[in-house]
Coordinates of C-alpha atoms in Angstrom, one line a residue:
X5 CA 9.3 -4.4 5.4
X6 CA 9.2 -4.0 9.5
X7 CA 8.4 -7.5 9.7
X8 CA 8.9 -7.4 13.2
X9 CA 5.7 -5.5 13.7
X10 CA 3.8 -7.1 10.9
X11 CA 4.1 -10.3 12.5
X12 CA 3.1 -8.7 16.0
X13 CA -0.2 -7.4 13.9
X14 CA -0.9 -11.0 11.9
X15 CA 0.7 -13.5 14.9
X16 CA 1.7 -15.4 11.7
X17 CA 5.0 -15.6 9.6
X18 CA 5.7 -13.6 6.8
X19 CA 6.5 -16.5 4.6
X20 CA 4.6 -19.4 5.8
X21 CA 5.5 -21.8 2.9
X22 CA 9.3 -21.2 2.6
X23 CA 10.1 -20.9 6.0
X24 CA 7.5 -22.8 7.9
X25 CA 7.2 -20.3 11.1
X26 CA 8.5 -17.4 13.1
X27 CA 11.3 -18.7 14.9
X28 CA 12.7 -19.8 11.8
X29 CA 12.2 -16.6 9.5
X30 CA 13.9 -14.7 12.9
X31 CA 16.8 -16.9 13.1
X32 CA 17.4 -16.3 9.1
X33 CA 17.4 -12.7 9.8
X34 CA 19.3 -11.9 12.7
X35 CA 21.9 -14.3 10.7
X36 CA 22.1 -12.6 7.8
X37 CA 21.6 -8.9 8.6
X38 CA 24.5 -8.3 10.8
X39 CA 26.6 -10.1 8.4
X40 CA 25.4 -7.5 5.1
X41 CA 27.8 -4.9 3.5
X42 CA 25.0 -3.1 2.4
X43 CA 21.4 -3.4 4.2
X44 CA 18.8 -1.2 1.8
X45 CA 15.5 -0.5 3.1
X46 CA 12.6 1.7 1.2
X47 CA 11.8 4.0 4.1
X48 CA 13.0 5.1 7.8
X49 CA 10.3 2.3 9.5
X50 CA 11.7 -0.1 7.9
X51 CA 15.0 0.2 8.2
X52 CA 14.5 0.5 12.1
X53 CA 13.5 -3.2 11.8
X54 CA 16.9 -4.1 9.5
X55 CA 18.8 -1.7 12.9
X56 CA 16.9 -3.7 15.6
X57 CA 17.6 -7.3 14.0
X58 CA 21.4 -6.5 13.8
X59 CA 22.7 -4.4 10.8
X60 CA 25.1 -2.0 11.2
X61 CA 23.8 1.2 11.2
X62 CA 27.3 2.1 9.3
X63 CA 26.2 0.0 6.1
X64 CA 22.7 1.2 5.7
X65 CA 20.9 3.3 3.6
X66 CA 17.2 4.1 1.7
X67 CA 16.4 2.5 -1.4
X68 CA 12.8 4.8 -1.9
X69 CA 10.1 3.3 -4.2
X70 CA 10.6 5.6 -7.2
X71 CA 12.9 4.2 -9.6
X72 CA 11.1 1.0 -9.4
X73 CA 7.7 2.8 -10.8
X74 CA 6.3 2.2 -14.2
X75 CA 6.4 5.5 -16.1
X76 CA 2.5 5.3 -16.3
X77 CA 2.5 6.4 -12.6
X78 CA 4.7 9.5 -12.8
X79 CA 2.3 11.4 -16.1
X80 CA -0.2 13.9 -14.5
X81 CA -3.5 12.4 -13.1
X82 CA -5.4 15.1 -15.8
X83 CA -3.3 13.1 -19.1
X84 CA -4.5 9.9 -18.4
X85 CA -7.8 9.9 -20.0
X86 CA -10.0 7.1 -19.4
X87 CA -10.2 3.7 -20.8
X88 CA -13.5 2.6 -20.8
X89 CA -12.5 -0.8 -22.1
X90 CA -11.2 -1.5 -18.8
X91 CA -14.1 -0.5 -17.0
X92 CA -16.1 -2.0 -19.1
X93 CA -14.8 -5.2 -18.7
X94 CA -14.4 -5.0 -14.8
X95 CA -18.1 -3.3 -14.5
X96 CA -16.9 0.3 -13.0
X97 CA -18.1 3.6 -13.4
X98 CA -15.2 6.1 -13.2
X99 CA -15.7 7.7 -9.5
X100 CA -18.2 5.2 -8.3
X101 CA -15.6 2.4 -6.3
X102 CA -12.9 2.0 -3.7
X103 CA -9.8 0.5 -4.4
X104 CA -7.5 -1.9 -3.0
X105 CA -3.9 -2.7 -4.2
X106 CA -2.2 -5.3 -2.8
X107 CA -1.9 -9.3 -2.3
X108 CA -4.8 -10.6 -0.1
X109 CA -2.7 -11.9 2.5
X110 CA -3.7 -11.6 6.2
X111 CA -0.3 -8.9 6.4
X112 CA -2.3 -6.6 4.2
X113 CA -5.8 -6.7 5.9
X114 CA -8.3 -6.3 3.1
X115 CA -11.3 -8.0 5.3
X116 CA -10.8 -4.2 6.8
X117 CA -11.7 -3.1 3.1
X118 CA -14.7 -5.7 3.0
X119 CA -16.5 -3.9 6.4
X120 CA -15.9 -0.7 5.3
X121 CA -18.0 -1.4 2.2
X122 CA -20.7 -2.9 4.0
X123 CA -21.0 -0.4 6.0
X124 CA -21.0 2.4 3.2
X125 CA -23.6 1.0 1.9
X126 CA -25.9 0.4 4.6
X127 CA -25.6 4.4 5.0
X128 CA -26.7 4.6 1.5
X129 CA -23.7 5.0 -0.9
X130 CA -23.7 3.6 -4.6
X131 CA -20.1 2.2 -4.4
X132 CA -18.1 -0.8 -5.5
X133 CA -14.7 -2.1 -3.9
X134 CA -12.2 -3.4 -6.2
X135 CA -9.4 -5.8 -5.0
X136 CA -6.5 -5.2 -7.5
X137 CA -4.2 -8.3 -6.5
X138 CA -4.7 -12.0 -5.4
X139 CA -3.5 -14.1 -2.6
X140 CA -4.4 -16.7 -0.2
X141 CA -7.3 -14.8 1.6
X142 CA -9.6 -14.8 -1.5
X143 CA -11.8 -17.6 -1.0
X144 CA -12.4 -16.1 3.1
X145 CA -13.2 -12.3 1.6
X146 CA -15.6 -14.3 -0.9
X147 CA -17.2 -15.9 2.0
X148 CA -17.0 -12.7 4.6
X149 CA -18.7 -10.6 1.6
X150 CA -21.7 -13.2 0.7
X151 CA -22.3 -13.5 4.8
X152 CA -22.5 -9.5 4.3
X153 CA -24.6 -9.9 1.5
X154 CA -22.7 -7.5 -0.4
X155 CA -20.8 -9.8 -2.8
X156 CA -22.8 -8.3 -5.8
X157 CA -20.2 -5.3 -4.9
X158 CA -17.0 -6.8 -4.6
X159 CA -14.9 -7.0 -7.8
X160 CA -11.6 -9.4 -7.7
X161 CA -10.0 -8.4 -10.6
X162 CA -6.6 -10.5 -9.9
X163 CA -3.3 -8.7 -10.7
X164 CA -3.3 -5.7 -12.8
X165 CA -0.8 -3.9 -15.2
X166 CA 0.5 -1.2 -14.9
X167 CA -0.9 1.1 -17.4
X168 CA -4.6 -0.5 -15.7
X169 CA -3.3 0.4 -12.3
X170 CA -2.7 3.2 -13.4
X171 CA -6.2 4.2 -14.7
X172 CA -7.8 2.6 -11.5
X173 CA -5.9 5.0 -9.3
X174 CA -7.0 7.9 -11.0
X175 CA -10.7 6.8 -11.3
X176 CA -11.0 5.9 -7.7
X177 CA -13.4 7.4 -5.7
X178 CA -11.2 5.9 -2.7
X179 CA -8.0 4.5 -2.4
X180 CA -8.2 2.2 0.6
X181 CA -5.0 1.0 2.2
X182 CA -4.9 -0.7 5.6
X183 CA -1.2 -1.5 4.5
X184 CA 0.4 -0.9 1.4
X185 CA 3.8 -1.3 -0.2
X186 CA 4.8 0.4 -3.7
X187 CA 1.5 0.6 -5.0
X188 CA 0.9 3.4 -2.2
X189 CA 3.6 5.4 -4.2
X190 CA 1.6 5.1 -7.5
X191 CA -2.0 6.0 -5.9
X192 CA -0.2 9.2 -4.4
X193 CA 1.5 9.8 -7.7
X194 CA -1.8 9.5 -8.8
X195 CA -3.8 12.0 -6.9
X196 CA -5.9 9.6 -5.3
X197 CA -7.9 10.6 -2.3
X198 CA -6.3 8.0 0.2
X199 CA -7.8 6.5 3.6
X200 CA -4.5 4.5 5.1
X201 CA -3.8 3.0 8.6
X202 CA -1.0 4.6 10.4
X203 CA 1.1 1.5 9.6
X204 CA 4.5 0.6 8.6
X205 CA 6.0 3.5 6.1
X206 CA 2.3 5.3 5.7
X207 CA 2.7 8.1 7.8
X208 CA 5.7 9.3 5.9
X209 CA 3.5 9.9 2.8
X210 CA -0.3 10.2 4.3
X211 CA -0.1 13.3 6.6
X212 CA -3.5 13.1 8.1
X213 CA -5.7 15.8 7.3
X214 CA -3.1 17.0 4.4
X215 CA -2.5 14.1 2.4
X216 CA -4.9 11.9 3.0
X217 CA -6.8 10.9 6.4
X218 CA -4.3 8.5 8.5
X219 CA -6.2 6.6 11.2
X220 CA -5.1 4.5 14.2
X221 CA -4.2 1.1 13.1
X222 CA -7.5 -1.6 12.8
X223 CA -10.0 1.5 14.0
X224 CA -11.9 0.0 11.7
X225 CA -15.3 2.5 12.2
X226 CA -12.6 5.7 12.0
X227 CA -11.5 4.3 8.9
X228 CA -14.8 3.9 7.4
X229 CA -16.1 7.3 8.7
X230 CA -13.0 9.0 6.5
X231 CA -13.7 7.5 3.6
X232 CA -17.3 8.5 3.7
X233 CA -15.7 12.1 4.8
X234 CA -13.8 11.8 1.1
X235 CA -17.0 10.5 -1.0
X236 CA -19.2 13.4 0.4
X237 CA -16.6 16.3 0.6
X238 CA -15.2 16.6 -3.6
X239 CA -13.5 19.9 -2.1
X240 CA -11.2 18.1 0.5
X241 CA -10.9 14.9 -2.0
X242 CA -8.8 17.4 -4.6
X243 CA -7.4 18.7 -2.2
X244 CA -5.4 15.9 -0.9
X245 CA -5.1 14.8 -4.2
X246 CA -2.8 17.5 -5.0
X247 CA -1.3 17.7 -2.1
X248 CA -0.5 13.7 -1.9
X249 CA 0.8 14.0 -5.9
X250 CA 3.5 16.9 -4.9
X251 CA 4.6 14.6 -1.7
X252 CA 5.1 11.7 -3.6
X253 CA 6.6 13.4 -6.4
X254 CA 9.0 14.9 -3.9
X255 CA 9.7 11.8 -2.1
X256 CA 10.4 9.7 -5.0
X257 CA 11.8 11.4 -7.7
X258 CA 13.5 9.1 -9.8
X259 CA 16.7 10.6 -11.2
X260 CA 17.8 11.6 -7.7
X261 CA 16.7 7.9 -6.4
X262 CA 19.1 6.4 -8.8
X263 CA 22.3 8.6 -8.6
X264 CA 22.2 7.7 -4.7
X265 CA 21.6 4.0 -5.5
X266 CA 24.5 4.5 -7.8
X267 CA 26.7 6.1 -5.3
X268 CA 26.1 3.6 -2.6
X269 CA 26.9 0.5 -5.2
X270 CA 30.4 2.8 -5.8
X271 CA 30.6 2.8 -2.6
X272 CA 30.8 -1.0 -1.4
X273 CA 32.5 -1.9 -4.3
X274 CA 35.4 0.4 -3.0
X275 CA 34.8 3.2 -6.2
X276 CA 34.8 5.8 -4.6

């Protein structure tokens, strides 16, 4: 990640219980990075951290998403069916919730997710959130919701698998993402309509207006104003669906992701 600038956004470490606090987590990078024979990073952004902390720019390269994505992610949004099992069991109706993906860690923001429920439905809107992930921020989002009074509308499902993420993308009414890793790739792949913070990698696959609505990082009323923009407009949401599915698709195609993984391996083993 561009841990540079999600530290500047959380003023916290990235990995509190390994490596105690900043200084030390900075120290271990700028010692190791500059030292690499290969530096891989998932997307531009990110790799302009791995550049600013000392890698050579000579020895880098991008390591996209694609070939690390379950094979549930890449079949057509329209072939998926629905398992209603699932949402059975989590207490969804197919089009009727926002989703989340991600660990509930302050890095990821989800108490961003949390207002922009509450204020959906204080505008009226029959809609669930559903956290699909766990982390340390649980019990606070549990607390923030039943201060709310919205609680009743907050589903932590815990981690997922990847067949359910899968269905949960494509049954979405929202995708909400204040910051996202790989699971951005799979609700893209999915044709999810997708409300994302112009954060880390996001821009390269939300392109607001095309993809998905991008909006300036923590404007948290913007943020809530585009996803009601996605619930009331079905046009716009398939739209951007489609449009986000062919982007993603092109971005992370995963034959041509793992012939250039290949190639770089050959090359720093001196292959050829």
């Amino acid at each position: 990640g561009n841990l540079d600038k999600i530290r500047k956004n959380t003023a916290a470490p990235l990995y509190p219980k390994l490596f105690r606090s900043e200084r030390t987590e900075r120290l271990i990078e700028r010692f190791v990075l500059p030292r690499a024979a290969m530096v891989a990073a998932p997307n531009p952004d990110n790799l302009e951290f791995a550049l600013s902390a000392g890698a050579r720019k000579e020895v880098t390269t991008i390591f996209r998403y694609g070939n690390l994505l379950a094979a549930e992610h890449l079949v057509e949004p329209g072939e998926r069916g629905l398992d209603h099992g699932l949402f059975t069991k989590l207490g969804l109706e197919k089009g009727k919730f926002l989703l989340s993906v991600g660990r509930l860690h302050p890095s990821k923001f989800p108490e961003d997710c949390v207002y922009a429920l509450s204020v959906l439905l204080k505008r009226g809107y029959d809609i669930k959130l559903i956290f699909a992930g766990e982390g340390i921020l649980e019990s606070s989002l549990r607390t923030q919701a039943e201060r709310l009074g919205i609680a009743q509308y907050i589903i932590f499902a815990g981690n997922q698998t990847q067949p359910e993420l899968a269905q949960l993308n494509t049954h979405s009414a929202v995708v909400l993402s204040p910051l996202t890793g790989r699971a951005l790739s799979e609700s893209g792949l999915s044709g999810a309509a997708i409300v994302a913070y112009d954060l880390d990698w996001q821009n390269e696959l939300i392109k607001n207006d095309k993809t998905g609505f991008l909006i300036p990082f923590r404007n948290k009323d913007m943020f809530v104003d585009a996803v009601e923009k996605m619930l009331t407009t079905p046009s716009l949401k398939l739209k951007m669906g489609t449009a986000v599915r062919e982007q993603a698709l092109s971005m992370l195609d995963p034959g041509r992701l793992n012939e250039h993984e290949r190639s770089e391996y050959r090359r720093i083993l001196g292959l050829g």
